[in-house]
PDB file of C-alpha atoms in Angstrom:
ATOM      1  CA  MET A 862       8.172  11.164   3.643  1.00 61.00           C
ATOM      2  CA  ALA A 863       6.619  14.601   4.084  1.00 74.00           C
ATOM      3  CA  ALA A 864       2.899  14.971   3.448  1.00 81.00           C
ATOM      4  CA  PRO A 865       3.168  17.156   0.292  1.00 83.00           C
ATOM      5  CA  MET A 866       5.633  14.746  -1.275  1.00 85.00           C
ATOM      6  CA  ARG A 867       3.397  11.819  -0.376  1.00 84.00           C
ATOM      7  CA  ILE A 868       0.385  13.459  -2.060  1.00 85.00           C
ATOM      8  CA  PHE A 869       2.494  14.286  -5.128  1.00 89.00           C
ATOM      9  CA  PHE A 870       3.622  10.659  -5.268  1.00 88.00           C
ATOM     10  CA  TRP A 871       0.009   9.486  -5.126  1.00 89.00           C
ATOM     11  CA  LEU A 872      -1.028  11.885  -7.906  1.00 91.00           C
ATOM     12  CA  ALA A 873       1.837  10.770 -10.127  1.00 93.00           C
ATOM     13  CA  LEU A 874       1.010   7.133  -9.422  1.00 94.00           C
ATOM     14  CA  ALA A 875      -2.633   7.772 -10.351  1.00 94.00           C
ATOM     15  CA  PHE A 876      -1.575   9.204 -13.715  1.00 94.00           C
ATOM     16  CA  PHE A 877       0.759   6.282 -14.444  1.00 95.00           C
ATOM     17  CA  TYR A 878      -1.926   3.845 -13.280  1.00 95.00           C
ATOM     18  CA  ALA A 879      -4.348   5.339 -15.801  1.00 95.00           C
ATOM     19  CA  MET A 880      -1.741   5.135 -18.558  1.00 95.00           C
ATOM     20  CA  GLY A 881      -1.039   1.493 -17.704  1.00 95.00           C
ATOM     21  CA  LEU A 882      -4.742   0.668 -17.686  1.00 94.00           C
ATOM     22  CA  ASP A 883      -5.070   2.293 -21.096  1.00 93.00           C
ATOM     23  CA  VAL A 884      -2.276   0.101 -22.470  1.00 94.00           C
ATOM     24  CA  VAL A 885      -3.777  -3.044 -20.938  1.00 94.00           C
ATOM     25  CA  ASN A 886      -7.201  -2.107 -22.306  1.00 92.00           C
ATOM     26  CA  LYS A 887      -5.812  -1.614 -25.831  1.00 92.00           C
ATOM     27  CA  LEU A 888      -4.009  -4.946 -25.657  1.00 94.00           C
ATOM     28  CA  LEU A 889      -7.177  -6.697 -24.519  1.00 92.00           C
ATOM     29  CA  VAL A 890      -9.261  -5.093 -27.267  1.00 90.00           C
ATOM     30  CA  ASP A 891      -6.711  -6.166 -29.884  1.00 93.00           C
ATOM     31  CA  ALA A 892      -6.594  -9.723 -28.495  1.00 94.00           C
ATOM     32  CA  HIS A 893     -10.403 -10.187 -28.714  1.00 91.00           C
ATOM     33  CA  LEU A 894     -10.542 -12.047 -25.407  1.00 90.00           C
ATOM     34  CA  GLY A 895     -13.691 -13.029 -23.579  1.00 91.00           C
ATOM     35  CA  MET A 896     -15.076 -11.069 -20.658  1.00 93.00           C
ATOM     36  CA  LEU A 897     -13.671 -13.414 -18.004  1.00 95.00           C
ATOM     37  CA  ALA A 898     -10.171 -13.249 -19.497  1.00 94.00           C
ATOM     38  CA  GLN A 899     -10.383  -9.456 -19.629  1.00 94.00           C
ATOM     39  CA  LEU A 900     -11.397  -9.262 -15.980  1.00 95.00           C
ATOM     40  CA  ALA A 901      -8.577 -11.625 -15.023  1.00 96.00           C
ATOM     41  CA  SER A 902      -6.071  -9.511 -16.962  1.00 96.00           C
ATOM     42  CA  PHE A 903      -7.216  -6.348 -15.220  1.00 96.00           C
ATOM     43  CA  ALA A 904      -6.987  -8.199 -11.890  1.00 97.00           C
ATOM     44  CA  VAL A 905      -3.382  -9.232 -12.566  1.00 97.00           C
ATOM     45  CA  PHE A 906      -2.506  -5.637 -13.459  1.00 97.00           C
ATOM     46  CA  ASN A 907      -4.178  -4.400 -10.273  1.00 97.00           C
ATOM     47  CA  ALA A 908      -2.292  -7.002  -8.224  1.00 96.00           C
ATOM     48  CA  LEU A 909       0.991  -5.671  -9.597  1.00 96.00           C
ATOM     49  CA  VAL A 910      -0.003  -2.076  -8.849  1.00 96.00           C
ATOM     50  CA  ALA A 911      -1.141  -3.093  -5.354  1.00 96.00           C
ATOM     51  CA  HIS A 912       2.272  -4.651  -4.762  1.00 94.00           C
ATOM     52  CA  LEU A 913       3.928  -1.344  -5.664  1.00 93.00           C
ATOM     53  CA  ILE A 914       1.535   0.638  -3.474  1.00 94.00           C
ATOM     54  CA  VAL A 915       2.170  -1.579  -0.451  1.00 94.00           C
ATOM     55  CA  LYS A 916       5.911  -1.556  -1.096  1.00 93.00           C
ATOM     56  CA  TYR A 917       6.278   2.225  -1.245  1.00 90.00           C
ATOM     57  CA  GLU A 918       3.392   3.317   1.000  1.00 88.00           C
ATOM     58  CA  ALA A 919       3.407   1.239   4.152  1.00 84.00           C
ATOM     59  CA  GLN A 920       1.331   3.455   6.447  1.00 87.00           C
ATOM     60  CA  LEU A 921      -1.676   4.553   4.392  1.00 89.00           C
ATOM     61  CA  SER A 922      -1.710   1.995   1.606  1.00 92.00           C
ATOM     62  CA  THR A 923      -5.491   1.538   1.471  1.00 92.00           C
ATOM     63  CA  LEU A 924      -6.119   5.272   1.305  1.00 92.00           C
ATOM     64  CA  CYS A 925      -3.454   5.556  -1.369  1.00 92.00           C
ATOM     65  CA  ALA A 926      -5.109   2.779  -3.389  1.00 95.00           C
ATOM     66  CA  LEU A 927      -8.491   4.485  -3.120  1.00 94.00           C
ATOM     67  CA  LEU A 928      -7.066   7.808  -4.270  1.00 94.00           C
ATOM     68  CA  VAL A 929      -4.996   6.235  -7.038  1.00 95.00           C
ATOM     69  CA  GLY A 930      -7.938   4.166  -8.266  1.00 95.00           C
ATOM     70  CA  CYS A 931     -10.450   7.015  -8.257  1.00 94.00           C
ATOM     71  CA  LEU A 932      -8.113   9.634  -9.699  1.00 94.00           C
ATOM     72  CA  GLY A 933      -6.635   7.192 -12.189  1.00 93.00           C
ATOM     73  CA  VAL A 934      -9.879   5.774 -13.544  1.00 94.00           C
ATOM     74  CA  ILE A 935     -12.320   8.663 -13.104  1.00 92.00           C
ATOM     75  CA  GLY A 936     -10.005  11.684 -13.021  1.00 91.00           C
ATOM     76  CA  CYS A 937      -7.448  10.824 -15.674  1.00 90.00           C
ATOM     77  CA  GLY A 938      -9.285   8.192 -17.691  1.00 88.00           C
ATOM     78  CA  VAL A 939     -12.708   9.817 -17.976  1.00 87.00           C
ATOM     79  CA  ILE A 940     -12.552  13.525 -17.168  1.00 88.00           C
ATOM     80  CA  LEU A 941      -9.131  14.626 -18.455  1.00 87.00           C
ATOM     81  CA  TRP A 942      -8.635  12.197 -21.325  1.00 84.00           C
ATOM     82  CA  PRO A 943     -11.324  10.060 -22.977  1.00 84.00           C
ATOM     83  CA  TRP A 944      -9.464   6.772 -22.467  1.00 80.00           C
ATOM     84  CA  PHE A 945     -12.182   4.930 -20.563  1.00 84.00           C
ATOM     85  CA  ILE A 946     -15.327   6.593 -21.916  1.00 84.00           C
ATOM     86  CA  ASP A 947     -16.282   3.492 -23.916  1.00 85.00           C
ATOM     87  CA  MET A 948     -15.969   1.213 -20.855  1.00 87.00           C
ATOM     88  CA  PRO A 949     -19.110   0.427 -18.886  1.00 90.00           C
ATOM     89  CA  SER A 950     -19.342   2.081 -15.487  1.00 90.00           C
ATOM     90  CA  TRP A 951     -19.389  -1.262 -13.663  1.00 94.00           C
ATOM     91  CA  LEU A 952     -15.895  -1.907 -15.056  1.00 93.00           C
ATOM     92  CA  TRP A 953     -14.705   1.378 -13.540  1.00 92.00           C
ATOM     93  CA  ALA A 954     -16.045   0.215 -10.186  1.00 95.00           C
ATOM     94  CA  TYR A 955     -14.415  -3.205 -10.679  1.00 96.00           C
ATOM     95  CA  LEU A 956     -11.028  -1.585 -11.324  1.00 95.00           C
ATOM     96  CA  ILE A 957     -11.228   0.618  -8.237  1.00 95.00           C
ATOM     97  CA  VAL A 958     -12.587  -2.063  -5.901  1.00 97.00           C
ATOM     98  CA  SER A 959     -10.171  -4.742  -7.093  1.00 97.00           C
ATOM     99  CA  LEU A 960      -7.240  -2.374  -6.530  1.00 97.00           C
ATOM    100  CA  LEU A 961      -8.485  -1.772  -2.986  1.00 96.00           C
ATOM    101  CA  VAL A 962      -8.954  -5.491  -2.319  1.00 97.00           C
ATOM    102  CA  PHE A 963      -5.520  -6.427  -3.648  1.00 96.00           C
ATOM    103  CA  THR A 964      -3.874  -3.628  -1.669  1.00 96.00           C
ATOM    104  CA  TRP A 965      -5.608  -4.813   1.489  1.00 95.00           C
ATOM    105  CA  ALA A 966      -4.761  -8.479   0.869  1.00 95.00           C
ATOM    106  CA  TRP A 967      -1.184  -8.085  -0.344  1.00 93.00           C
ATOM    107  CA  PRO A 968       0.491  -7.966   3.122  1.00 92.00           C
ATOM    108  CA  PHE A 969      -1.230 -11.240   4.071  1.00 92.00           C
ATOM    109  CA  VAL A 970      -0.124 -12.899   0.837  1.00 90.00           C
ATOM    110  CA  ALA A 971       3.447 -11.630   1.221  1.00 89.00           C
ATOM    111  CA  LYS A 972       3.601 -12.882   4.815  1.00 90.00           C
ATOM    112  CA  LYS A 973       2.291 -16.298   3.777  1.00 91.00           C
ATOM    113  CA  MET A 974       4.810 -16.510   0.926  1.00 88.00           C
ATOM    114  CA  ALA A 975       7.633 -15.550   3.299  1.00 88.00           C
ATOM    115  CA  ASN A 976       6.596 -18.294   5.726  1.00 89.00           C
ATOM    116  CA  ILE A 977       6.477 -20.863   2.932  1.00 86.00           C
ATOM    117  CA  SER A 978       9.915 -19.932   1.634  1.00 83.00           C
ATOM    118  CA  ALA A 979      11.358 -19.889   5.179  1.00 85.00           C
ATOM    119  CA  ASN A 980      10.130 -23.449   5.817  1.00 83.00           C
ATOM    120  CA  LYS A 981      11.878 -24.852   2.735  1.00 73.00           C
TER     121      LYS A 981
END
C-alpha cells in the first residue's frame, strides 16, 4: 500500500475508533457498571481494534496503533468533538496505552492460538 493511502487509512481508522469508543462509553454509562467492569469493557474493545490493526497493517502496526489511539482519543474525542471531555485524563492514557499493548501482544496470542488449534 502506498504511503499516502496508508496514512489516509490510519486517519479514517482513528475517526472510527473514536466513534466506537463513544458508543461503548454511552453503553457503559447507561449500564451503571463499576469501574473495573468499565475498564474491562474498554479493554475488550481495544483488543478487537488491535486485531483489526494487526490484520490490515502488518509492517507498522505499533506506530499505527499509537497514531490511531492519540488521534482517536485526543484529536477526535477531545479537540474536534466533545465526546470524551467528561472522562478523566488517566482514562485517555489507559485507552491509548491498552491499544498499544494489545497491538503489540496480538501476534503472540494469534501464534499461540494457531499452535493450539494445529495440535488438536
